[in-house]
Short mmCIF file of C-alpha atoms in Angstrom, two decimals:
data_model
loop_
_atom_site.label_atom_id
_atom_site.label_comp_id
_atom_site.label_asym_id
_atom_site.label_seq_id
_atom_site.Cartn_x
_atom_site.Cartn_y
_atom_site.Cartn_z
CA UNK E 186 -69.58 70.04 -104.75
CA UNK E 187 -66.64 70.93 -106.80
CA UNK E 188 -66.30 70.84 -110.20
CA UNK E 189 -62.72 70.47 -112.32
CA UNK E 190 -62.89 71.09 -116.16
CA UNK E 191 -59.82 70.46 -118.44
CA UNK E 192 -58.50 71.39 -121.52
CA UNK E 193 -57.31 70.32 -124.60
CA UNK E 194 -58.03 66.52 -123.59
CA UNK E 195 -55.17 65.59 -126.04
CA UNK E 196 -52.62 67.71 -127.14
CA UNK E 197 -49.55 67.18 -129.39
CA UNK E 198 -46.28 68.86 -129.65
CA UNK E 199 -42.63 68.53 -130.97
CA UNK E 200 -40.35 67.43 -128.80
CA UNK E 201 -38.47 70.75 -127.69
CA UNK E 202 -41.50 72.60 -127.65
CA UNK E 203 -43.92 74.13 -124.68
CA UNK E 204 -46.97 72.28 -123.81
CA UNK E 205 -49.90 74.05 -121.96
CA UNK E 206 -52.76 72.25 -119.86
CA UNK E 207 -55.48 74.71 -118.54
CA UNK E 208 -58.04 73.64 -115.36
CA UNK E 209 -60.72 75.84 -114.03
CA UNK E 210 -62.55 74.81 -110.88
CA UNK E 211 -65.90 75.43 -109.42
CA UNK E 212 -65.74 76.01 -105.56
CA UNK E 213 -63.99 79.14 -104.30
CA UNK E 214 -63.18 77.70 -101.34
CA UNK E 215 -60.64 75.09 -102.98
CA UNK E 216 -57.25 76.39 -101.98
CA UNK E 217 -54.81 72.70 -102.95
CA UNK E 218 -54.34 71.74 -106.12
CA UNK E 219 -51.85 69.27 -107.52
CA UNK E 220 -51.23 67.99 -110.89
CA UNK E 221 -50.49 64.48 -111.53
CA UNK E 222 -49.08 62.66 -114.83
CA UNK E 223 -50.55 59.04 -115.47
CA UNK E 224 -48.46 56.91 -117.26
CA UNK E 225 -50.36 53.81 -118.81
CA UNK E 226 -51.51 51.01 -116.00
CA UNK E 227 -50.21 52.87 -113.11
CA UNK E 228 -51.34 55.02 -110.59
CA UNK E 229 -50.76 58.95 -110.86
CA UNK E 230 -47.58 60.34 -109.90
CA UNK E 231 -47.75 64.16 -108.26
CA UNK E 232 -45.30 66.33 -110.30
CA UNK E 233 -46.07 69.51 -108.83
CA UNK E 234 -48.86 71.44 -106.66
CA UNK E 235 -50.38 74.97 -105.75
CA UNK E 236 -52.25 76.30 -102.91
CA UNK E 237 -54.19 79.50 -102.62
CA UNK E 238 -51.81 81.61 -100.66
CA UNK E 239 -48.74 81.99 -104.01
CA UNK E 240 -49.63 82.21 -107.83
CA UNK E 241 -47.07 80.43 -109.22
CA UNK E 242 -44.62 77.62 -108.50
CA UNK E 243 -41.92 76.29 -110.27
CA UNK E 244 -39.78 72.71 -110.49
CA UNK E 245 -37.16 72.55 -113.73
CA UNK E 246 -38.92 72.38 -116.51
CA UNK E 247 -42.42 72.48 -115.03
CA UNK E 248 -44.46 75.35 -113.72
CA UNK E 249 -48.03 75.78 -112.34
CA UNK E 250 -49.92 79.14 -112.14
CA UNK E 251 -52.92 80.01 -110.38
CA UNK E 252 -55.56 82.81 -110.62
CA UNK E 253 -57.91 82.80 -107.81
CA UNK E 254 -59.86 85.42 -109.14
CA UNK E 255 -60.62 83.42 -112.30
CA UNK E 256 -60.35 80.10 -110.23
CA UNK E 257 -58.30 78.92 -112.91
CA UNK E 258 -54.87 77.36 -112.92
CA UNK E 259 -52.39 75.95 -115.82
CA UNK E 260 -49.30 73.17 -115.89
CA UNK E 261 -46.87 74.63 -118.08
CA UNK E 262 -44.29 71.97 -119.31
CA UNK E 263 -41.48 73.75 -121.31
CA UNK E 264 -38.55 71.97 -123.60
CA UNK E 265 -40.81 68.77 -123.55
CA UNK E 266 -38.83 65.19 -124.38
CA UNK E 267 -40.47 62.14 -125.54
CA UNK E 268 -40.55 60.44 -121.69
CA UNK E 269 -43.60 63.59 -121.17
CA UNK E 270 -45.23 61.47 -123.06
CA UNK E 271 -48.61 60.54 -120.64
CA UNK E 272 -51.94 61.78 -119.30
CA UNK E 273 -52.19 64.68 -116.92
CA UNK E 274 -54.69 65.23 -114.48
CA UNK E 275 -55.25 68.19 -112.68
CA UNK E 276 -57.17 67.99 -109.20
CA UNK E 277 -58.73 70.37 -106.50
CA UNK E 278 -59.07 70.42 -103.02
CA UNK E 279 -59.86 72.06 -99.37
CA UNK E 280 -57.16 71.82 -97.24
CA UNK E 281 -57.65 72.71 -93.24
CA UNK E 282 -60.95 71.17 -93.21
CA UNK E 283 -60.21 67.16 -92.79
CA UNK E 284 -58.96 65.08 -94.96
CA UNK E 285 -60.63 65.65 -98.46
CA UNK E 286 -60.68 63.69 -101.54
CA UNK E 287 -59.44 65.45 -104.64
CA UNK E 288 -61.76 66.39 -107.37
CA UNK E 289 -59.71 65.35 -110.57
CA UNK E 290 -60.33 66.82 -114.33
CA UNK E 291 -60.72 64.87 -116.95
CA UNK E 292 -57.47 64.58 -118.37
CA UNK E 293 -54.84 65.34 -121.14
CA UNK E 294 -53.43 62.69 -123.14
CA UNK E 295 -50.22 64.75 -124.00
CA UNK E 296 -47.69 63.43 -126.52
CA UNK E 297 -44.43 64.63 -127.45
CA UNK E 298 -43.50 63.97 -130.63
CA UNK E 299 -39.57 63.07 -131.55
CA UNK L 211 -42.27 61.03 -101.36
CA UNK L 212 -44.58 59.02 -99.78
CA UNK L 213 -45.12 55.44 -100.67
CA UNK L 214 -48.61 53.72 -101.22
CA UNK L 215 -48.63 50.53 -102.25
CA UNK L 216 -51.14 48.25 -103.46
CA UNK L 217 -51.76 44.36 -104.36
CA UNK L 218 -52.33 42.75 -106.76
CA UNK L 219 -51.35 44.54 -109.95
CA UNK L 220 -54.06 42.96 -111.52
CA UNK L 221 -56.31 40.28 -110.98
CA UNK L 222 -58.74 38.33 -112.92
CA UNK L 223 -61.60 36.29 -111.87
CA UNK L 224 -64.61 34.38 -112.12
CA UNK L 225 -68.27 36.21 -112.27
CA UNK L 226 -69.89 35.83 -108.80
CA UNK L 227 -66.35 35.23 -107.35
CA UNK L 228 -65.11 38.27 -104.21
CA UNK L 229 -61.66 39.74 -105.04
CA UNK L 230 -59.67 41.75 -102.54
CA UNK L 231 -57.22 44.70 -103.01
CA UNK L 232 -54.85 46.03 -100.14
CA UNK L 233 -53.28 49.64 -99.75
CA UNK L 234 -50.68 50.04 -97.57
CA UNK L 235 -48.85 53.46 -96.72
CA UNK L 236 -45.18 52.10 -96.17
CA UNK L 237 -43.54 54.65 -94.46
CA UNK L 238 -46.30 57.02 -92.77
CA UNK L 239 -49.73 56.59 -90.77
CA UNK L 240 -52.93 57.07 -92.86
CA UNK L 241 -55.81 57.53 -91.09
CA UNK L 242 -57.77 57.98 -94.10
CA UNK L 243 -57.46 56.74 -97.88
CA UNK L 244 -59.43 56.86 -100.58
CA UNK L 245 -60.40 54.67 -103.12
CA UNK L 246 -61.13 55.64 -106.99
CA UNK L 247 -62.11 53.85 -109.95
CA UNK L 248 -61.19 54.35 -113.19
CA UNK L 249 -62.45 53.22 -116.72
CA UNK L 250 -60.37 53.35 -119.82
CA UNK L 251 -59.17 56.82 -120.83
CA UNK L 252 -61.57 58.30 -118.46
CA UNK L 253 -60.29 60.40 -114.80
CA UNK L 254 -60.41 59.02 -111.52
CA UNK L 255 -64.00 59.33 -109.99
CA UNK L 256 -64.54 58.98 -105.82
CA UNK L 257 -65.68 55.93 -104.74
CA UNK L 258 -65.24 56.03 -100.97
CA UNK L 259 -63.28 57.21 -98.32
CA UNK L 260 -61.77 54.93 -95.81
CA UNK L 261 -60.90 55.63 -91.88
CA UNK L 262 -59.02 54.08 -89.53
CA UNK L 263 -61.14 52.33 -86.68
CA UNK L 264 -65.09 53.56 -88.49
CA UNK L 265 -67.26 53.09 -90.91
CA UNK L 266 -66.33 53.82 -94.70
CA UNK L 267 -68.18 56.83 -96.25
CA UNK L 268 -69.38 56.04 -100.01
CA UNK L 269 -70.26 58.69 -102.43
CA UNK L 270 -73.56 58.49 -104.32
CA UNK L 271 -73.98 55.56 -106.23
CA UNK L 272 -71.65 53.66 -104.81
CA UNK L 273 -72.88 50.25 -103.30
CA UNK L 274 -71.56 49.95 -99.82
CA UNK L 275 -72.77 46.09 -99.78
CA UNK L 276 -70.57 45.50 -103.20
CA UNK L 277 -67.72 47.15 -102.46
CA UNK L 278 -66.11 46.45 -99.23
CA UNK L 279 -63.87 48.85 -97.28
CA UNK L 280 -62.06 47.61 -94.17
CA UNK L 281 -59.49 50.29 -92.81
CA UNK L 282 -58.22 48.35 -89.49
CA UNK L 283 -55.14 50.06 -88.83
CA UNK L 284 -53.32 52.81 -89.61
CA UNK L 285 -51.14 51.45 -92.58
CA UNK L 286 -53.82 48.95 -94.83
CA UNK L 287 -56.70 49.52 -95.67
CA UNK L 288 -58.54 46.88 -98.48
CA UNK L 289 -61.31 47.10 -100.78
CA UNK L 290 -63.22 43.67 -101.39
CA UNK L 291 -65.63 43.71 -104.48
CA UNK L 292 -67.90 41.28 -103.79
CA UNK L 293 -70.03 38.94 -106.23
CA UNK L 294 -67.98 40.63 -109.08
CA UNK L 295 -69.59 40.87 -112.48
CA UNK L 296 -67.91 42.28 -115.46
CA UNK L 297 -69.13 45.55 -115.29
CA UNK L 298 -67.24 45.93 -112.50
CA UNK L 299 -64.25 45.71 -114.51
CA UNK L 300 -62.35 48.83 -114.25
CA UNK L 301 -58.76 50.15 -112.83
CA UNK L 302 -59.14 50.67 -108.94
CA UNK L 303 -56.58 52.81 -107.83
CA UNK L 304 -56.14 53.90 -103.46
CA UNK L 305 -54.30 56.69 -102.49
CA UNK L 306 -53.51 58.39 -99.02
CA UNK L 307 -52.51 62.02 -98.09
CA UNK L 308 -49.58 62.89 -95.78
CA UNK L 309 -49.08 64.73 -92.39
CA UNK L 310 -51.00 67.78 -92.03
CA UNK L 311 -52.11 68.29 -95.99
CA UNK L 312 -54.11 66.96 -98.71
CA UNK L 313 -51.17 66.01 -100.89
CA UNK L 314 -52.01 62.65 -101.69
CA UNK L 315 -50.05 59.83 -102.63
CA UNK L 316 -51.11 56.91 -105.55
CA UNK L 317 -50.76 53.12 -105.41
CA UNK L 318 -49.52 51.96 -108.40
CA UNK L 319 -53.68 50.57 -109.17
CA UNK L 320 -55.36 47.46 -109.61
CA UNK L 321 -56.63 46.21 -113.29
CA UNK L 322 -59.73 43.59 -112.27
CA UNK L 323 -60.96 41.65 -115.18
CA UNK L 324 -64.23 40.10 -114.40
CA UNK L 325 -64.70 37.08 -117.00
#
């Protein structure tokens, strides 16, 4: 089955500053992945997602980009504010096949110092 | 986007005692959902998918007599933990994905306390 490492699990910046979570993943054929941002006691909240077919995608201030060659793939959150403040989870999936459960990493308490 | 929403918030109850938690998808059809568990500052880990009209599928470990999945139509589906014990303590959180892709949509998550 698929595996979904993630790094740093905490990570601490000024507030102003960029703030970069990194993901690899196991299965090649994984072609969805989302990234969600967990706020304490309530559910995750998709902020932005990839699939296989584009390398990077863009949303404001948030960016994901993908290497399928390296099956790795990064949230980059630039000019961070306090209210980033949270956990971030990045997940993989297989689209096209049914409906599949996502395979989440393990997380990235990120906090965003005033 | 999508709303999934589930009840209660958070419950606590008695050792021994069955507590159920609904997901509802309030403005699309899910004919699947999922169901995770989560312990403190730990990620979300697969417990079981739910469909629509069959039988849940559990992933390995997972005690398909303890935890209860009903899916019986196309908007709720519930999760009944059954002679609760405080291990089973935990955040249980149900999501759904939308039309034709995976992108999946969280309820807000359950906090049971098992005293």
């Amino acid at each position: 089955g698929e595996n979904v490492e993630q790094h740093p699990s905490t990570l601490s910046v000024q507030e102003g500053d960029s703030a970069v979570i990194k993901c690899t993943y196991s299965d090649s054929a994984s072609n969805y992945f989302p990234w969600y941002k967990q706020e304490l006691g309530k559910g995750p909240q998709l902020i932005i997602d990839i699939r296989s077919n584009v390398g990077e995608k863009k949303d404001q201030r948030i960016a994901v980009t993908l290497n399928k060659t390296a099956k790795h793939f990064s949230l980059h959150i630039t000019e961070t504010q306090p209210e980033d403040s949270a956990v971030y989870f990045c997940a993989a999936s297989i689209e096209g096949t049914g409906r599949r459960a996502l395979t989440f990493g393990s997380g990235t308490r990120l906090q965003v110092q005033p | 986007g999508a709303v999934v929403s589930q009840h209660p918030s958070w419950v606590i109850c008695k050792s021994g005692t069955s507590v159920k938690i609904e997901c509802r998808s309030l403005d699309f059809q899910a004919t699947t959902m999922f169901w995770y568990r989560q312990f403190p500052k730990q990620s979300l880990m697969l417990m079981a998918t739910s469909n629509e009209g069959s039988k849940a599928t559990y992933e390995q470990g997972v005690e398909k007599d303890k935890f209860l999945i009903n899916h019986a139509s196309l908007t709720l589906s519930t999760l009944t933990v059954t002679s609760a014990h405080p291990e089973d303590s935990s955040f249980y959180i149900c999501s759904a994905p939308t039309g034709g892709f995976t992108e999946a949509f969280f309820g807000q998550g359950t906090r049971l306390t098992v005293v």
